[in-house]
Short mmCIF file of C-alpha atoms in Angstrom, two decimals:
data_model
loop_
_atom_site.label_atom_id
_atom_site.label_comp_id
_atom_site.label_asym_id
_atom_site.label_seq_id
_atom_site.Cartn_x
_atom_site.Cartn_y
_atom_site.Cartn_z
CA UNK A 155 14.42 -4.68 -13.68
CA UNK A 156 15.79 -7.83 -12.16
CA UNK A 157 18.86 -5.95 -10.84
CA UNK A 158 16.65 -3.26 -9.64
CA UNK A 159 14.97 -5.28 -7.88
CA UNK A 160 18.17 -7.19 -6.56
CA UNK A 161 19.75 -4.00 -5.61
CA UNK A 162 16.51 -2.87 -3.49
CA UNK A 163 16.03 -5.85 -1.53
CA UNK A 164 20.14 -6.01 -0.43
CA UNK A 165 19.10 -2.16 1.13
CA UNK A 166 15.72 -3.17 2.82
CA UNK A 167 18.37 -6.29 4.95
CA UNK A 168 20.38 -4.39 5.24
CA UNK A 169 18.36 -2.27 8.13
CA UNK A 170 17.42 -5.06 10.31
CA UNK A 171 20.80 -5.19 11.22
CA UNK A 172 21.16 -1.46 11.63
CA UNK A 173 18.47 -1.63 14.01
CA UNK A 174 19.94 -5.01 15.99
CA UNK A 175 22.61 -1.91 16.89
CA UNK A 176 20.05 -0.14 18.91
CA UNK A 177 20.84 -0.29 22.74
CA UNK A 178 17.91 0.42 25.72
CA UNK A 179 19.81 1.36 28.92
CA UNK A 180 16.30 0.70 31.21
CA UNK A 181 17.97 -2.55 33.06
CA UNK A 182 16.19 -1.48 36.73
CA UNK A 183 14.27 0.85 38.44
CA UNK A 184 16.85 2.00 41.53
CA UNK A 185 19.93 2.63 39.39
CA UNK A 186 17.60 4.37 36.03
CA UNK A 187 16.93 6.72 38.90
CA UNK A 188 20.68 7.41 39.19
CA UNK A 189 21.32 7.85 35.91
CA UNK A 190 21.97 4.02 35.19
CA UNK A 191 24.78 3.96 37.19
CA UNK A 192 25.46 0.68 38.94
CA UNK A 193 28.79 -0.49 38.48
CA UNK A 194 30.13 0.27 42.08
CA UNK A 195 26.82 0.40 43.36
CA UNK A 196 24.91 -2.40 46.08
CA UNK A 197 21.82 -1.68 45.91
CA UNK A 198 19.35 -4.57 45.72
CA UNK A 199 19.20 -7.64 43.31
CA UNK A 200 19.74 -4.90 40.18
CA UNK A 201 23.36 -5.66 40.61
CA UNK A 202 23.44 -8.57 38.63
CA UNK A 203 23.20 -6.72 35.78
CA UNK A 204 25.68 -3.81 36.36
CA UNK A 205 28.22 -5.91 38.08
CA UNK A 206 27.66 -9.39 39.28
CA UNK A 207 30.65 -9.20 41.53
CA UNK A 208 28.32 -7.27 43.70
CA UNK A 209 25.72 -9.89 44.73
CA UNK A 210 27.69 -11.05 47.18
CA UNK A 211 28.07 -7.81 48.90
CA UNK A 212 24.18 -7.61 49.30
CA UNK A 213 22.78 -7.67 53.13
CA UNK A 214 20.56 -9.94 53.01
CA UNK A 215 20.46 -13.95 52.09
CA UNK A 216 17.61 -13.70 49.19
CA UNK A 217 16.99 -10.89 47.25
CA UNK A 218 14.94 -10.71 43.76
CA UNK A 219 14.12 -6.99 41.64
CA UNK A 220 11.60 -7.15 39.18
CA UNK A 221 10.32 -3.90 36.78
CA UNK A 222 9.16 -3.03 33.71
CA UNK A 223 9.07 0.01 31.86
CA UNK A 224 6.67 2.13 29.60
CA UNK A 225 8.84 3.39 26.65
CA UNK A 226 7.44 6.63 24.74
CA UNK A 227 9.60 7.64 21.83
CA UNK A 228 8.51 10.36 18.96
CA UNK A 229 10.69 11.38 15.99
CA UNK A 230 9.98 13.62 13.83
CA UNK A 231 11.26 14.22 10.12
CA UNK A 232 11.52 17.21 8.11
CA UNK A 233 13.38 17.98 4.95
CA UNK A 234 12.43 21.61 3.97
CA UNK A 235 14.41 21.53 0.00
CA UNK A 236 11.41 19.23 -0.83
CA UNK A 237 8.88 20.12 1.88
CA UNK A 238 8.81 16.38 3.39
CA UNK A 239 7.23 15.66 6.37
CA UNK A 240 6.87 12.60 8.71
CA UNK A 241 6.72 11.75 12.24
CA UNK A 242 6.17 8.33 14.45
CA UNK A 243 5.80 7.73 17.88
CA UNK A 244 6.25 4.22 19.18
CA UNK A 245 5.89 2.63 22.54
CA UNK A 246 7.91 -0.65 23.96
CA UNK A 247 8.16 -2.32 27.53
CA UNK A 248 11.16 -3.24 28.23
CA UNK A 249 11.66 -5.32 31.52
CA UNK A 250 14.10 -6.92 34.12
CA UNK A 251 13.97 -10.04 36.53
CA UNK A 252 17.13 -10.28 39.06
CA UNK A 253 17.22 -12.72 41.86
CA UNK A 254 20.11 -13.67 43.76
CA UNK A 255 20.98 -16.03 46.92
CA UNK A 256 23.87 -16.35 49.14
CA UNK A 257 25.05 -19.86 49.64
CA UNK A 258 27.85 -19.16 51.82
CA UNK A 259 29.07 -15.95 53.36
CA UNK A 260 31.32 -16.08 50.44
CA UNK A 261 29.49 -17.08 47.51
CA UNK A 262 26.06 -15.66 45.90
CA UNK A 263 24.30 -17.76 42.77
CA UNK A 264 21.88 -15.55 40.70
CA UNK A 265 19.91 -15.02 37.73
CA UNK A 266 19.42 -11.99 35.32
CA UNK A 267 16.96 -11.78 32.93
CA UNK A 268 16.62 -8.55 31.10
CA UNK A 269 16.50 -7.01 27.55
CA UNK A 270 19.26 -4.58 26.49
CA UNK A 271 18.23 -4.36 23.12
CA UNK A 272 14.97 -3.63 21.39
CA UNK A 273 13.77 -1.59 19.27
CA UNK A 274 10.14 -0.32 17.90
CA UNK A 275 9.54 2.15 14.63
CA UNK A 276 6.47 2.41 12.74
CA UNK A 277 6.46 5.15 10.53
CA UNK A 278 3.13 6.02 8.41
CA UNK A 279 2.83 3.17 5.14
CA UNK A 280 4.55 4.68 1.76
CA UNK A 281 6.27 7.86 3.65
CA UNK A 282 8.89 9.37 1.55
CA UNK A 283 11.71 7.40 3.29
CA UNK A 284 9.36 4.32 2.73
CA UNK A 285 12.32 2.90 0.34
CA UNK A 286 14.34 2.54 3.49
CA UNK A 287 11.91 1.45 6.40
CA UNK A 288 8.17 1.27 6.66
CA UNK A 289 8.48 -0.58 10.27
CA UNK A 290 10.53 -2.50 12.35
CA UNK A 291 10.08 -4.53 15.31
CA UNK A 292 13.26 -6.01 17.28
CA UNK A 293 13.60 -7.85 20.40
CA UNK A 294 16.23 -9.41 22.56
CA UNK A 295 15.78 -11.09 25.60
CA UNK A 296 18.96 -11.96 27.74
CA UNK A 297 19.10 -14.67 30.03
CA UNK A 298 22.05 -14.80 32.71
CA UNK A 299 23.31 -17.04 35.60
CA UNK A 300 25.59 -15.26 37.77
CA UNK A 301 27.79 -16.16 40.47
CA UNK A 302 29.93 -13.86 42.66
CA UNK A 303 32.70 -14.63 44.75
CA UNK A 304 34.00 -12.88 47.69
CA UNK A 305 37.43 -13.25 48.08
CA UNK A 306 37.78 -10.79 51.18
CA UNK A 307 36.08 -8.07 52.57
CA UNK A 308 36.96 -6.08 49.87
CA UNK A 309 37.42 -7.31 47.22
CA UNK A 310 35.04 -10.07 44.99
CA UNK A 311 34.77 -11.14 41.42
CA UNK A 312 31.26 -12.05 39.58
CA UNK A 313 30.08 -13.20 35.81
CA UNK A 314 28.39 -16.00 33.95
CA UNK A 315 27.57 -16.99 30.45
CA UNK A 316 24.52 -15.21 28.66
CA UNK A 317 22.07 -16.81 26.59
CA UNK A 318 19.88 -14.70 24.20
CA UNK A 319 16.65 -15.37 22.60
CA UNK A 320 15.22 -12.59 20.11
CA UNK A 321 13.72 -11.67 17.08
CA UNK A 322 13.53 -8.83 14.25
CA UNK A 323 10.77 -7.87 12.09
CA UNK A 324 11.34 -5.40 8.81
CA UNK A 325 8.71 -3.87 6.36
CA UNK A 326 10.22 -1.57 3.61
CA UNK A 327 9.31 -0.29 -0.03
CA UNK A 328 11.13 -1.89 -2.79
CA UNK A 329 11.97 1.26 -4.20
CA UNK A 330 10.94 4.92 -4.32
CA UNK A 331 8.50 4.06 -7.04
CA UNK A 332 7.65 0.57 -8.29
CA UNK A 333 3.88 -0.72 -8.15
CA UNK A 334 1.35 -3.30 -8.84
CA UNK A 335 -0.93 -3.10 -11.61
CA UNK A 336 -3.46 -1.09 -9.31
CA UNK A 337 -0.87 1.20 -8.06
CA UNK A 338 -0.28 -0.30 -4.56
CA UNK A 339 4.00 0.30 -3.66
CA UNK A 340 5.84 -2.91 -3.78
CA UNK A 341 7.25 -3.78 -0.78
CA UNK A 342 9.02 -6.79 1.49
CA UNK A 343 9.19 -8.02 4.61
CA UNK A 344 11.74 -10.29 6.44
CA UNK A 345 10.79 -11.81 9.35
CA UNK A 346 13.50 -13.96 11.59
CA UNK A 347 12.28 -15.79 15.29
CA UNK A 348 13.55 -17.74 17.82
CA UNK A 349 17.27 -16.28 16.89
CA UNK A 350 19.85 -17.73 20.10
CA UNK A 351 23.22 -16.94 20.51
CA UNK A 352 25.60 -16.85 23.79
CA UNK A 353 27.98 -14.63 24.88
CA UNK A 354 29.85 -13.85 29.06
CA UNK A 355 29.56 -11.06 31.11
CA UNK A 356 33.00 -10.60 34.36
CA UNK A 357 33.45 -8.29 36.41
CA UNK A 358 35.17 -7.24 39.79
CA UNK A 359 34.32 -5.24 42.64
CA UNK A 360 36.80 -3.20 45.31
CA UNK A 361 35.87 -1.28 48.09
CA UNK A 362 39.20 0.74 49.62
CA UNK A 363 37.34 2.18 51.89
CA UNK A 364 34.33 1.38 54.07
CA UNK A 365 32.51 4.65 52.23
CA UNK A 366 34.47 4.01 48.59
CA UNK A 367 33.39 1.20 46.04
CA UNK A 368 35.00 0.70 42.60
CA UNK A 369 33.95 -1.43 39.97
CA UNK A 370 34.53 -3.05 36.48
CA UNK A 371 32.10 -4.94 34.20
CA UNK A 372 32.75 -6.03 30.96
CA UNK A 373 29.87 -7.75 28.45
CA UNK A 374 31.07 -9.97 25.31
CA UNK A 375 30.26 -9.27 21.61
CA UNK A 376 27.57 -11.65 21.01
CA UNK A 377 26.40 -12.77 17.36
CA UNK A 378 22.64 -13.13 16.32
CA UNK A 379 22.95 -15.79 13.30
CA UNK A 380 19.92 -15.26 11.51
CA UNK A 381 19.28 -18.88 9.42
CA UNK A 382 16.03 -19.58 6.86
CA UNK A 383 14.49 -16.35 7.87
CA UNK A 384 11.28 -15.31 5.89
CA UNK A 385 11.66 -12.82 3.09
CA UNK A 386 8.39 -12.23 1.86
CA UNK A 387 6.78 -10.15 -1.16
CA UNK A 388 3.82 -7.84 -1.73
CA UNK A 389 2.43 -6.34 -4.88
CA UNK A 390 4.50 -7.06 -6.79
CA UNK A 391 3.81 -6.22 -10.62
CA UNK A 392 3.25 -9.29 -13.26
CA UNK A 393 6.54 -9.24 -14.48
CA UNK A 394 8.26 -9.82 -11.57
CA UNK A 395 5.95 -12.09 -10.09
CA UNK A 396 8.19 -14.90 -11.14
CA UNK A 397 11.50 -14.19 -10.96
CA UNK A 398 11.20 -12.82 -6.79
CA UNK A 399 8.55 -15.87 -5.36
CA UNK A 400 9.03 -15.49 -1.71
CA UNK A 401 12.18 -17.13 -0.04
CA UNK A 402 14.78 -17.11 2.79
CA UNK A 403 17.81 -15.29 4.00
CA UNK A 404 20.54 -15.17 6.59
CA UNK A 405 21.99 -12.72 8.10
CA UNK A 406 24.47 -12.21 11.06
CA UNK A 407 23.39 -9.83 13.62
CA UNK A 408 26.08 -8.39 15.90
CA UNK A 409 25.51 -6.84 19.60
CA UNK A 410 28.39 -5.21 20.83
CA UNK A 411 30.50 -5.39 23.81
CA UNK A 412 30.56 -3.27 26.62
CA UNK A 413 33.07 -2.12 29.20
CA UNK A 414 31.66 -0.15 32.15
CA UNK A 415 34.49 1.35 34.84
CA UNK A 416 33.12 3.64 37.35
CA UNK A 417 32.97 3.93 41.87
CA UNK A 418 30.78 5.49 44.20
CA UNK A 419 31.36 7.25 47.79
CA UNK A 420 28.73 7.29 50.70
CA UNK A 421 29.48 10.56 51.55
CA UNK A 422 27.04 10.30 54.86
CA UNK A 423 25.41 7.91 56.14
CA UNK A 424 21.83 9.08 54.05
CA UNK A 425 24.00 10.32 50.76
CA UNK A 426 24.98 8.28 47.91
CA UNK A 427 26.97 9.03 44.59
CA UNK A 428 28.19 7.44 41.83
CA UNK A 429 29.43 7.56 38.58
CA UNK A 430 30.01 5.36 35.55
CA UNK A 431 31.60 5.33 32.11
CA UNK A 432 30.82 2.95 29.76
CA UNK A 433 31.81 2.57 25.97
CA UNK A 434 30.44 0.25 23.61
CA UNK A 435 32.61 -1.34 20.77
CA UNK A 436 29.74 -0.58 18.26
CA UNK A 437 32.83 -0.96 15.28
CA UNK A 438 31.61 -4.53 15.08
CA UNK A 439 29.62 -2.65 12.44
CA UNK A 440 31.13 -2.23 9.53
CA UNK A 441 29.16 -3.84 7.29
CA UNK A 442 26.44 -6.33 7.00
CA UNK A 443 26.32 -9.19 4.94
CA UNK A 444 23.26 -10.97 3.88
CA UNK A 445 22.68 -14.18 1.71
CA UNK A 446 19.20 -14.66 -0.02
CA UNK A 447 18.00 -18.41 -1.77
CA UNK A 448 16.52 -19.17 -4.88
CA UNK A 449 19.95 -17.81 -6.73
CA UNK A 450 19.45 -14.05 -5.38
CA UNK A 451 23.18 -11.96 -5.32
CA UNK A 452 24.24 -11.83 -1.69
CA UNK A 453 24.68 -8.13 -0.11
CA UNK A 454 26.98 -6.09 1.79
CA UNK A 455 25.74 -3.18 2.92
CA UNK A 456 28.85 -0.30 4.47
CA UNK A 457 27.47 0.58 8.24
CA UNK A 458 30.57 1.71 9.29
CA UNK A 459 29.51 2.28 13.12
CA UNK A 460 32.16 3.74 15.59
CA UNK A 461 32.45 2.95 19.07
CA UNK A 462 30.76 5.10 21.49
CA UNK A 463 31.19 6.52 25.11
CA UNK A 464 28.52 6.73 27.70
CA UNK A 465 29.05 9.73 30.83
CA UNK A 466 26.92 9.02 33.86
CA UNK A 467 25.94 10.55 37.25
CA UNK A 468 23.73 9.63 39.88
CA UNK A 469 22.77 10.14 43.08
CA UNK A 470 20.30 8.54 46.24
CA UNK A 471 19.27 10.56 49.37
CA UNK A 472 17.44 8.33 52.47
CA UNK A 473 16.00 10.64 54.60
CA UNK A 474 14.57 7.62 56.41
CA UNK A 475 14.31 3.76 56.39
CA UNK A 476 10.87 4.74 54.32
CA UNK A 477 11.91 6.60 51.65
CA UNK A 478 14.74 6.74 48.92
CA UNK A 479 15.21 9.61 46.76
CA UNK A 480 17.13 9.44 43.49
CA UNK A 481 18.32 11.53 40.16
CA UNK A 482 21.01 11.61 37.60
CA UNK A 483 22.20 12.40 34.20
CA UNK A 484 23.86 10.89 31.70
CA UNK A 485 25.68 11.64 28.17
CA UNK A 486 25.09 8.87 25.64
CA UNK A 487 27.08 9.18 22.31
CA UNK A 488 25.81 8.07 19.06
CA UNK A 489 27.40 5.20 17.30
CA UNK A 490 26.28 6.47 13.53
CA UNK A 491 29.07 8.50 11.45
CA UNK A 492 28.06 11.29 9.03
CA UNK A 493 26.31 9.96 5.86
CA UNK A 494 24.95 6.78 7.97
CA UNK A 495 22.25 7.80 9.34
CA UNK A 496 18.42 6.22 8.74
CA UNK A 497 15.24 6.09 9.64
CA UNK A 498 15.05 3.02 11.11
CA UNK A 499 17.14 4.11 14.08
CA UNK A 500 17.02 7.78 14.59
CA UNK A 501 19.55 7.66 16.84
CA UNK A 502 22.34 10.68 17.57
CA UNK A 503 24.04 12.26 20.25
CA UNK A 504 21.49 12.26 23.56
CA UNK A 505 21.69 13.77 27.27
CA UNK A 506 19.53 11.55 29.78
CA UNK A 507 17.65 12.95 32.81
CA UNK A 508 16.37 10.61 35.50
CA UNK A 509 14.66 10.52 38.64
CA UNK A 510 12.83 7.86 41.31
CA UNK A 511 12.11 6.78 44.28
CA UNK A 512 11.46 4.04 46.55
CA UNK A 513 8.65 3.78 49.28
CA UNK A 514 9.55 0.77 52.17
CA UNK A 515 6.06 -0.66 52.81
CA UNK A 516 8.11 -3.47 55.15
CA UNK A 517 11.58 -3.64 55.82
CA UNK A 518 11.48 -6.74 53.04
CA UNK A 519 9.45 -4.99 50.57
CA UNK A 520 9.75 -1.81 48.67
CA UNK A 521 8.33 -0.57 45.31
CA UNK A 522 10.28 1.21 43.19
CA UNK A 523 9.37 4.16 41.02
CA UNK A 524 11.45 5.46 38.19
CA UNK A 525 11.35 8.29 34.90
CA UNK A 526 13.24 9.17 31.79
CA UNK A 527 13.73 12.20 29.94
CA UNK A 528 15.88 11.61 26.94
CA UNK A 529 16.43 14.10 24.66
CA UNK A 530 18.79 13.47 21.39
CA UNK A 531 20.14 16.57 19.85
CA UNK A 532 18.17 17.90 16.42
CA UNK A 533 20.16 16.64 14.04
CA UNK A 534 20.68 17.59 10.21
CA UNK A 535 21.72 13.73 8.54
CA UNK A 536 21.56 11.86 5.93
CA UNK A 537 21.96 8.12 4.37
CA UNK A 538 24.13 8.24 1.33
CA UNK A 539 24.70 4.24 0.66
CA UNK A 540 20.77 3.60 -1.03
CA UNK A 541 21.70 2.00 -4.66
CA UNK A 542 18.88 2.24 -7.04
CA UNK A 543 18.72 1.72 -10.70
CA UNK A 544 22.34 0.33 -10.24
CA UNK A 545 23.40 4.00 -8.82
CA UNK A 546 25.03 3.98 -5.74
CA UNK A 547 25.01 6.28 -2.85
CA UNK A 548 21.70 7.70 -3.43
CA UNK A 549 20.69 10.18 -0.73
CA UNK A 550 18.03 10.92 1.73
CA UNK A 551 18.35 12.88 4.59
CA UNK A 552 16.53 15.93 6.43
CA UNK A 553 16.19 17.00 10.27
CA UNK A 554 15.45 14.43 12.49
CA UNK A 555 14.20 16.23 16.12
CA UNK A 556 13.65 12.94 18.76
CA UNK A 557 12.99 12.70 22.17
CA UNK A 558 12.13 9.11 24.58
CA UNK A 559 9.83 9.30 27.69
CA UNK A 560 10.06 6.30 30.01
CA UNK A 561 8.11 5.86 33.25
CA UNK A 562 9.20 2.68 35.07
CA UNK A 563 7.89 0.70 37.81
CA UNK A 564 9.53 -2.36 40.08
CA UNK A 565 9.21 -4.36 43.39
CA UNK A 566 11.70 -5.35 45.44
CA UNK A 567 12.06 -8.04 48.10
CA UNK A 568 14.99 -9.41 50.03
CA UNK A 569 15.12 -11.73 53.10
#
């Protein structure tokens, strides 16, 4: 029983890392509308996150973006061999603060604080993938000075260092059937705060043309080292009361890097495209490793991400100094090969449609209005890696159908 029990809690760690893998492309409310493109696009303050080398390209002296969005994301489960059923809908608000100021024609200092990671799933208490996630809760707050250098009129360079703050939160079943005395599941949670790491974000900016931008940004790996986090028990039966007393863990919790390439022509004077490609080096998952205290075996759990391509489009139409009209698309590749996929992030292939707008109540203030439709592909998948009774590669799988809803809000001033 002690190994069973060993072997279940080296799964349920396993997860939080999974789910420190799960990206949320809402970073501001002018470029969501374009399909999150922004590389090679100037549009307000939001630039400091797509490409800092743009900040100094902005108009006007002072400029700050702020937003927040309203995340709505249902998945629902179905495996019809054993007539399963389960579905969860979760909500998040992911935000963005970007304010920037020119301290010489040449120079611009900023700040970016956003969060490009995060993720939310609650599925019902002792579901029949309960052995694998009941919940998880995962934050990731970014934190970045910028500054961005023009070196001529067309050409600049931009980047700082990045300083992260998060969190994760996991709740999972020990195993598929182990109880207390009065038949209540056994489960664990492991709880890890304040987590800080740093990482740099570069990039450069070139515009040919007076109607032609290019651009390149590039995002470091960054590490979450997860030290003394909380593992904690729950009714758990008599005899094991005293061999798994509550204890601590680490655990190393990678975020990928990102490369983003893309340009953008003004074809007129009240049209705007753009377009972006982006991949993330998700292979920093290959594994995750996780050590427990009180003499517990460490774990390595196979992940075995691949990287992953992003495709985007966008476009803005001003028919007027009032009003701003935007829309795109976007193709967003999922990181999880066949036989990896879990609960905990429901994630596969997914085609993004946006749309927004912004309304000019003063030529210094605007508010800006944004949506998501995201809708993954249904998806037939499985996890094959569970060990349980000391067998490995115990399966669980069925059809996961998913979609995301995000309405987003922002203001945006400049001087």
């Amino acid at each position: 029983m002690r190994k069973l029990l060993s072997l279940a809690m080296m799964a349920c760690a396993a997860t939080s890392a999974f789910a420190g893998g799960y990206r949320v492309s809402l970073q501001g409310q002018k470029q969501l509308g374009m399909g999150h493109t922004g590389v090679a696009v100037v549009n307000s303050a939001e630039v400091l996150f797509f490409n800092p080398a743009g900040a100094v390209f902005l108009k006007d002296r002072f400029n700050v973006s702020v937003g927040a969005n309203a995340l709505f994301a249902r998945t629902k489960f179905q495996n019809e061999e054993y007539n399963w059923k389960a579905s969860t809908s979760n909500t998040g608000t992911p935000f963005s603060l970007y304010a920037s100021y020119k301290v010489l024609d040449c120079v611009a200092l900023g700040v970016a604080v956003y969060t490009p990671y995060g993720s939310a799933v609650s599925w019902d208490k002792d579901w029949v993938g309960s052995h694998l996630v009941n919940n998880i809760d995962l934050e990731a707050i970014y934190i970045q000075p910028i500054a961005s250098i023009k070196v001529n009129d067309k050409f600049s360079v931009g980047g700082g260092p990045i300083y992260v703050t998060g969190g994760v939160e996991l709740n999972r079943n020990l195993t598929r059937s182990l109880t207390d005395e009065q038949g209540n599941r056994s489960d664990i949670t492991i709880k890890a705060q304040n987590v800080t790491a740093w990482g740099w974000s570069a990039g450069f900016m070139f515009n040919p043309t007076e109607k032609i931008r290019l651009g390149v940004n590039y995002r470091s790996e960054i590490t979450m080292k997860a030290r003394g986090g909380d593992a904690t028990f729950h009714d758990l039966p008599a005899f094991a009361q005293g061999i798994y007393t509550n204890t601590t863990f680490n655990a190393n919790l990678p975020l990928p890097a990102e490369l983003t390439a893309g340009f953008s022509v003004q074809l007129t004077d009240k049209w705007l495209v753009a377009f972006d490609y982006n991949r993330a080096f998700w292979n920093v998952y290959k594994s995750l490793n996780v050590d427990f205290a009180s003499g517990i075996p460490s774990s390595v759990n196979p992940r075995n991400y691949h990287d992953a391509s992003t495709f985007r489009v966008g476009t803005q139409f001003k028919p007027n100094d009032k009003i701003a009209l935007r829309a795109g698309w976007y193709y967003d590749e999922s990181p999880v090969q066949k036989g990896y996929f879990a609960p905990e992030t429901p994630r596969n292939d997914s085609m993004g449609f946006t749309g927004g707008f912004t309304y000019q109540f003063a030529p210094k203030f605007g508010v800006d209005v944004s949506f998501l439709y995201l809708r993954f592909a249904e998806t037939k998948a499985s996890y094959d890696h569970y060990t349980e009774d000391g067998n490995p590669n115990v399966s669980f799988g069925g059809t996961y159908k998913n979609v995301v809803f995000s309405p987003g809000v922002g203001l945006t001033y400049s001087f």
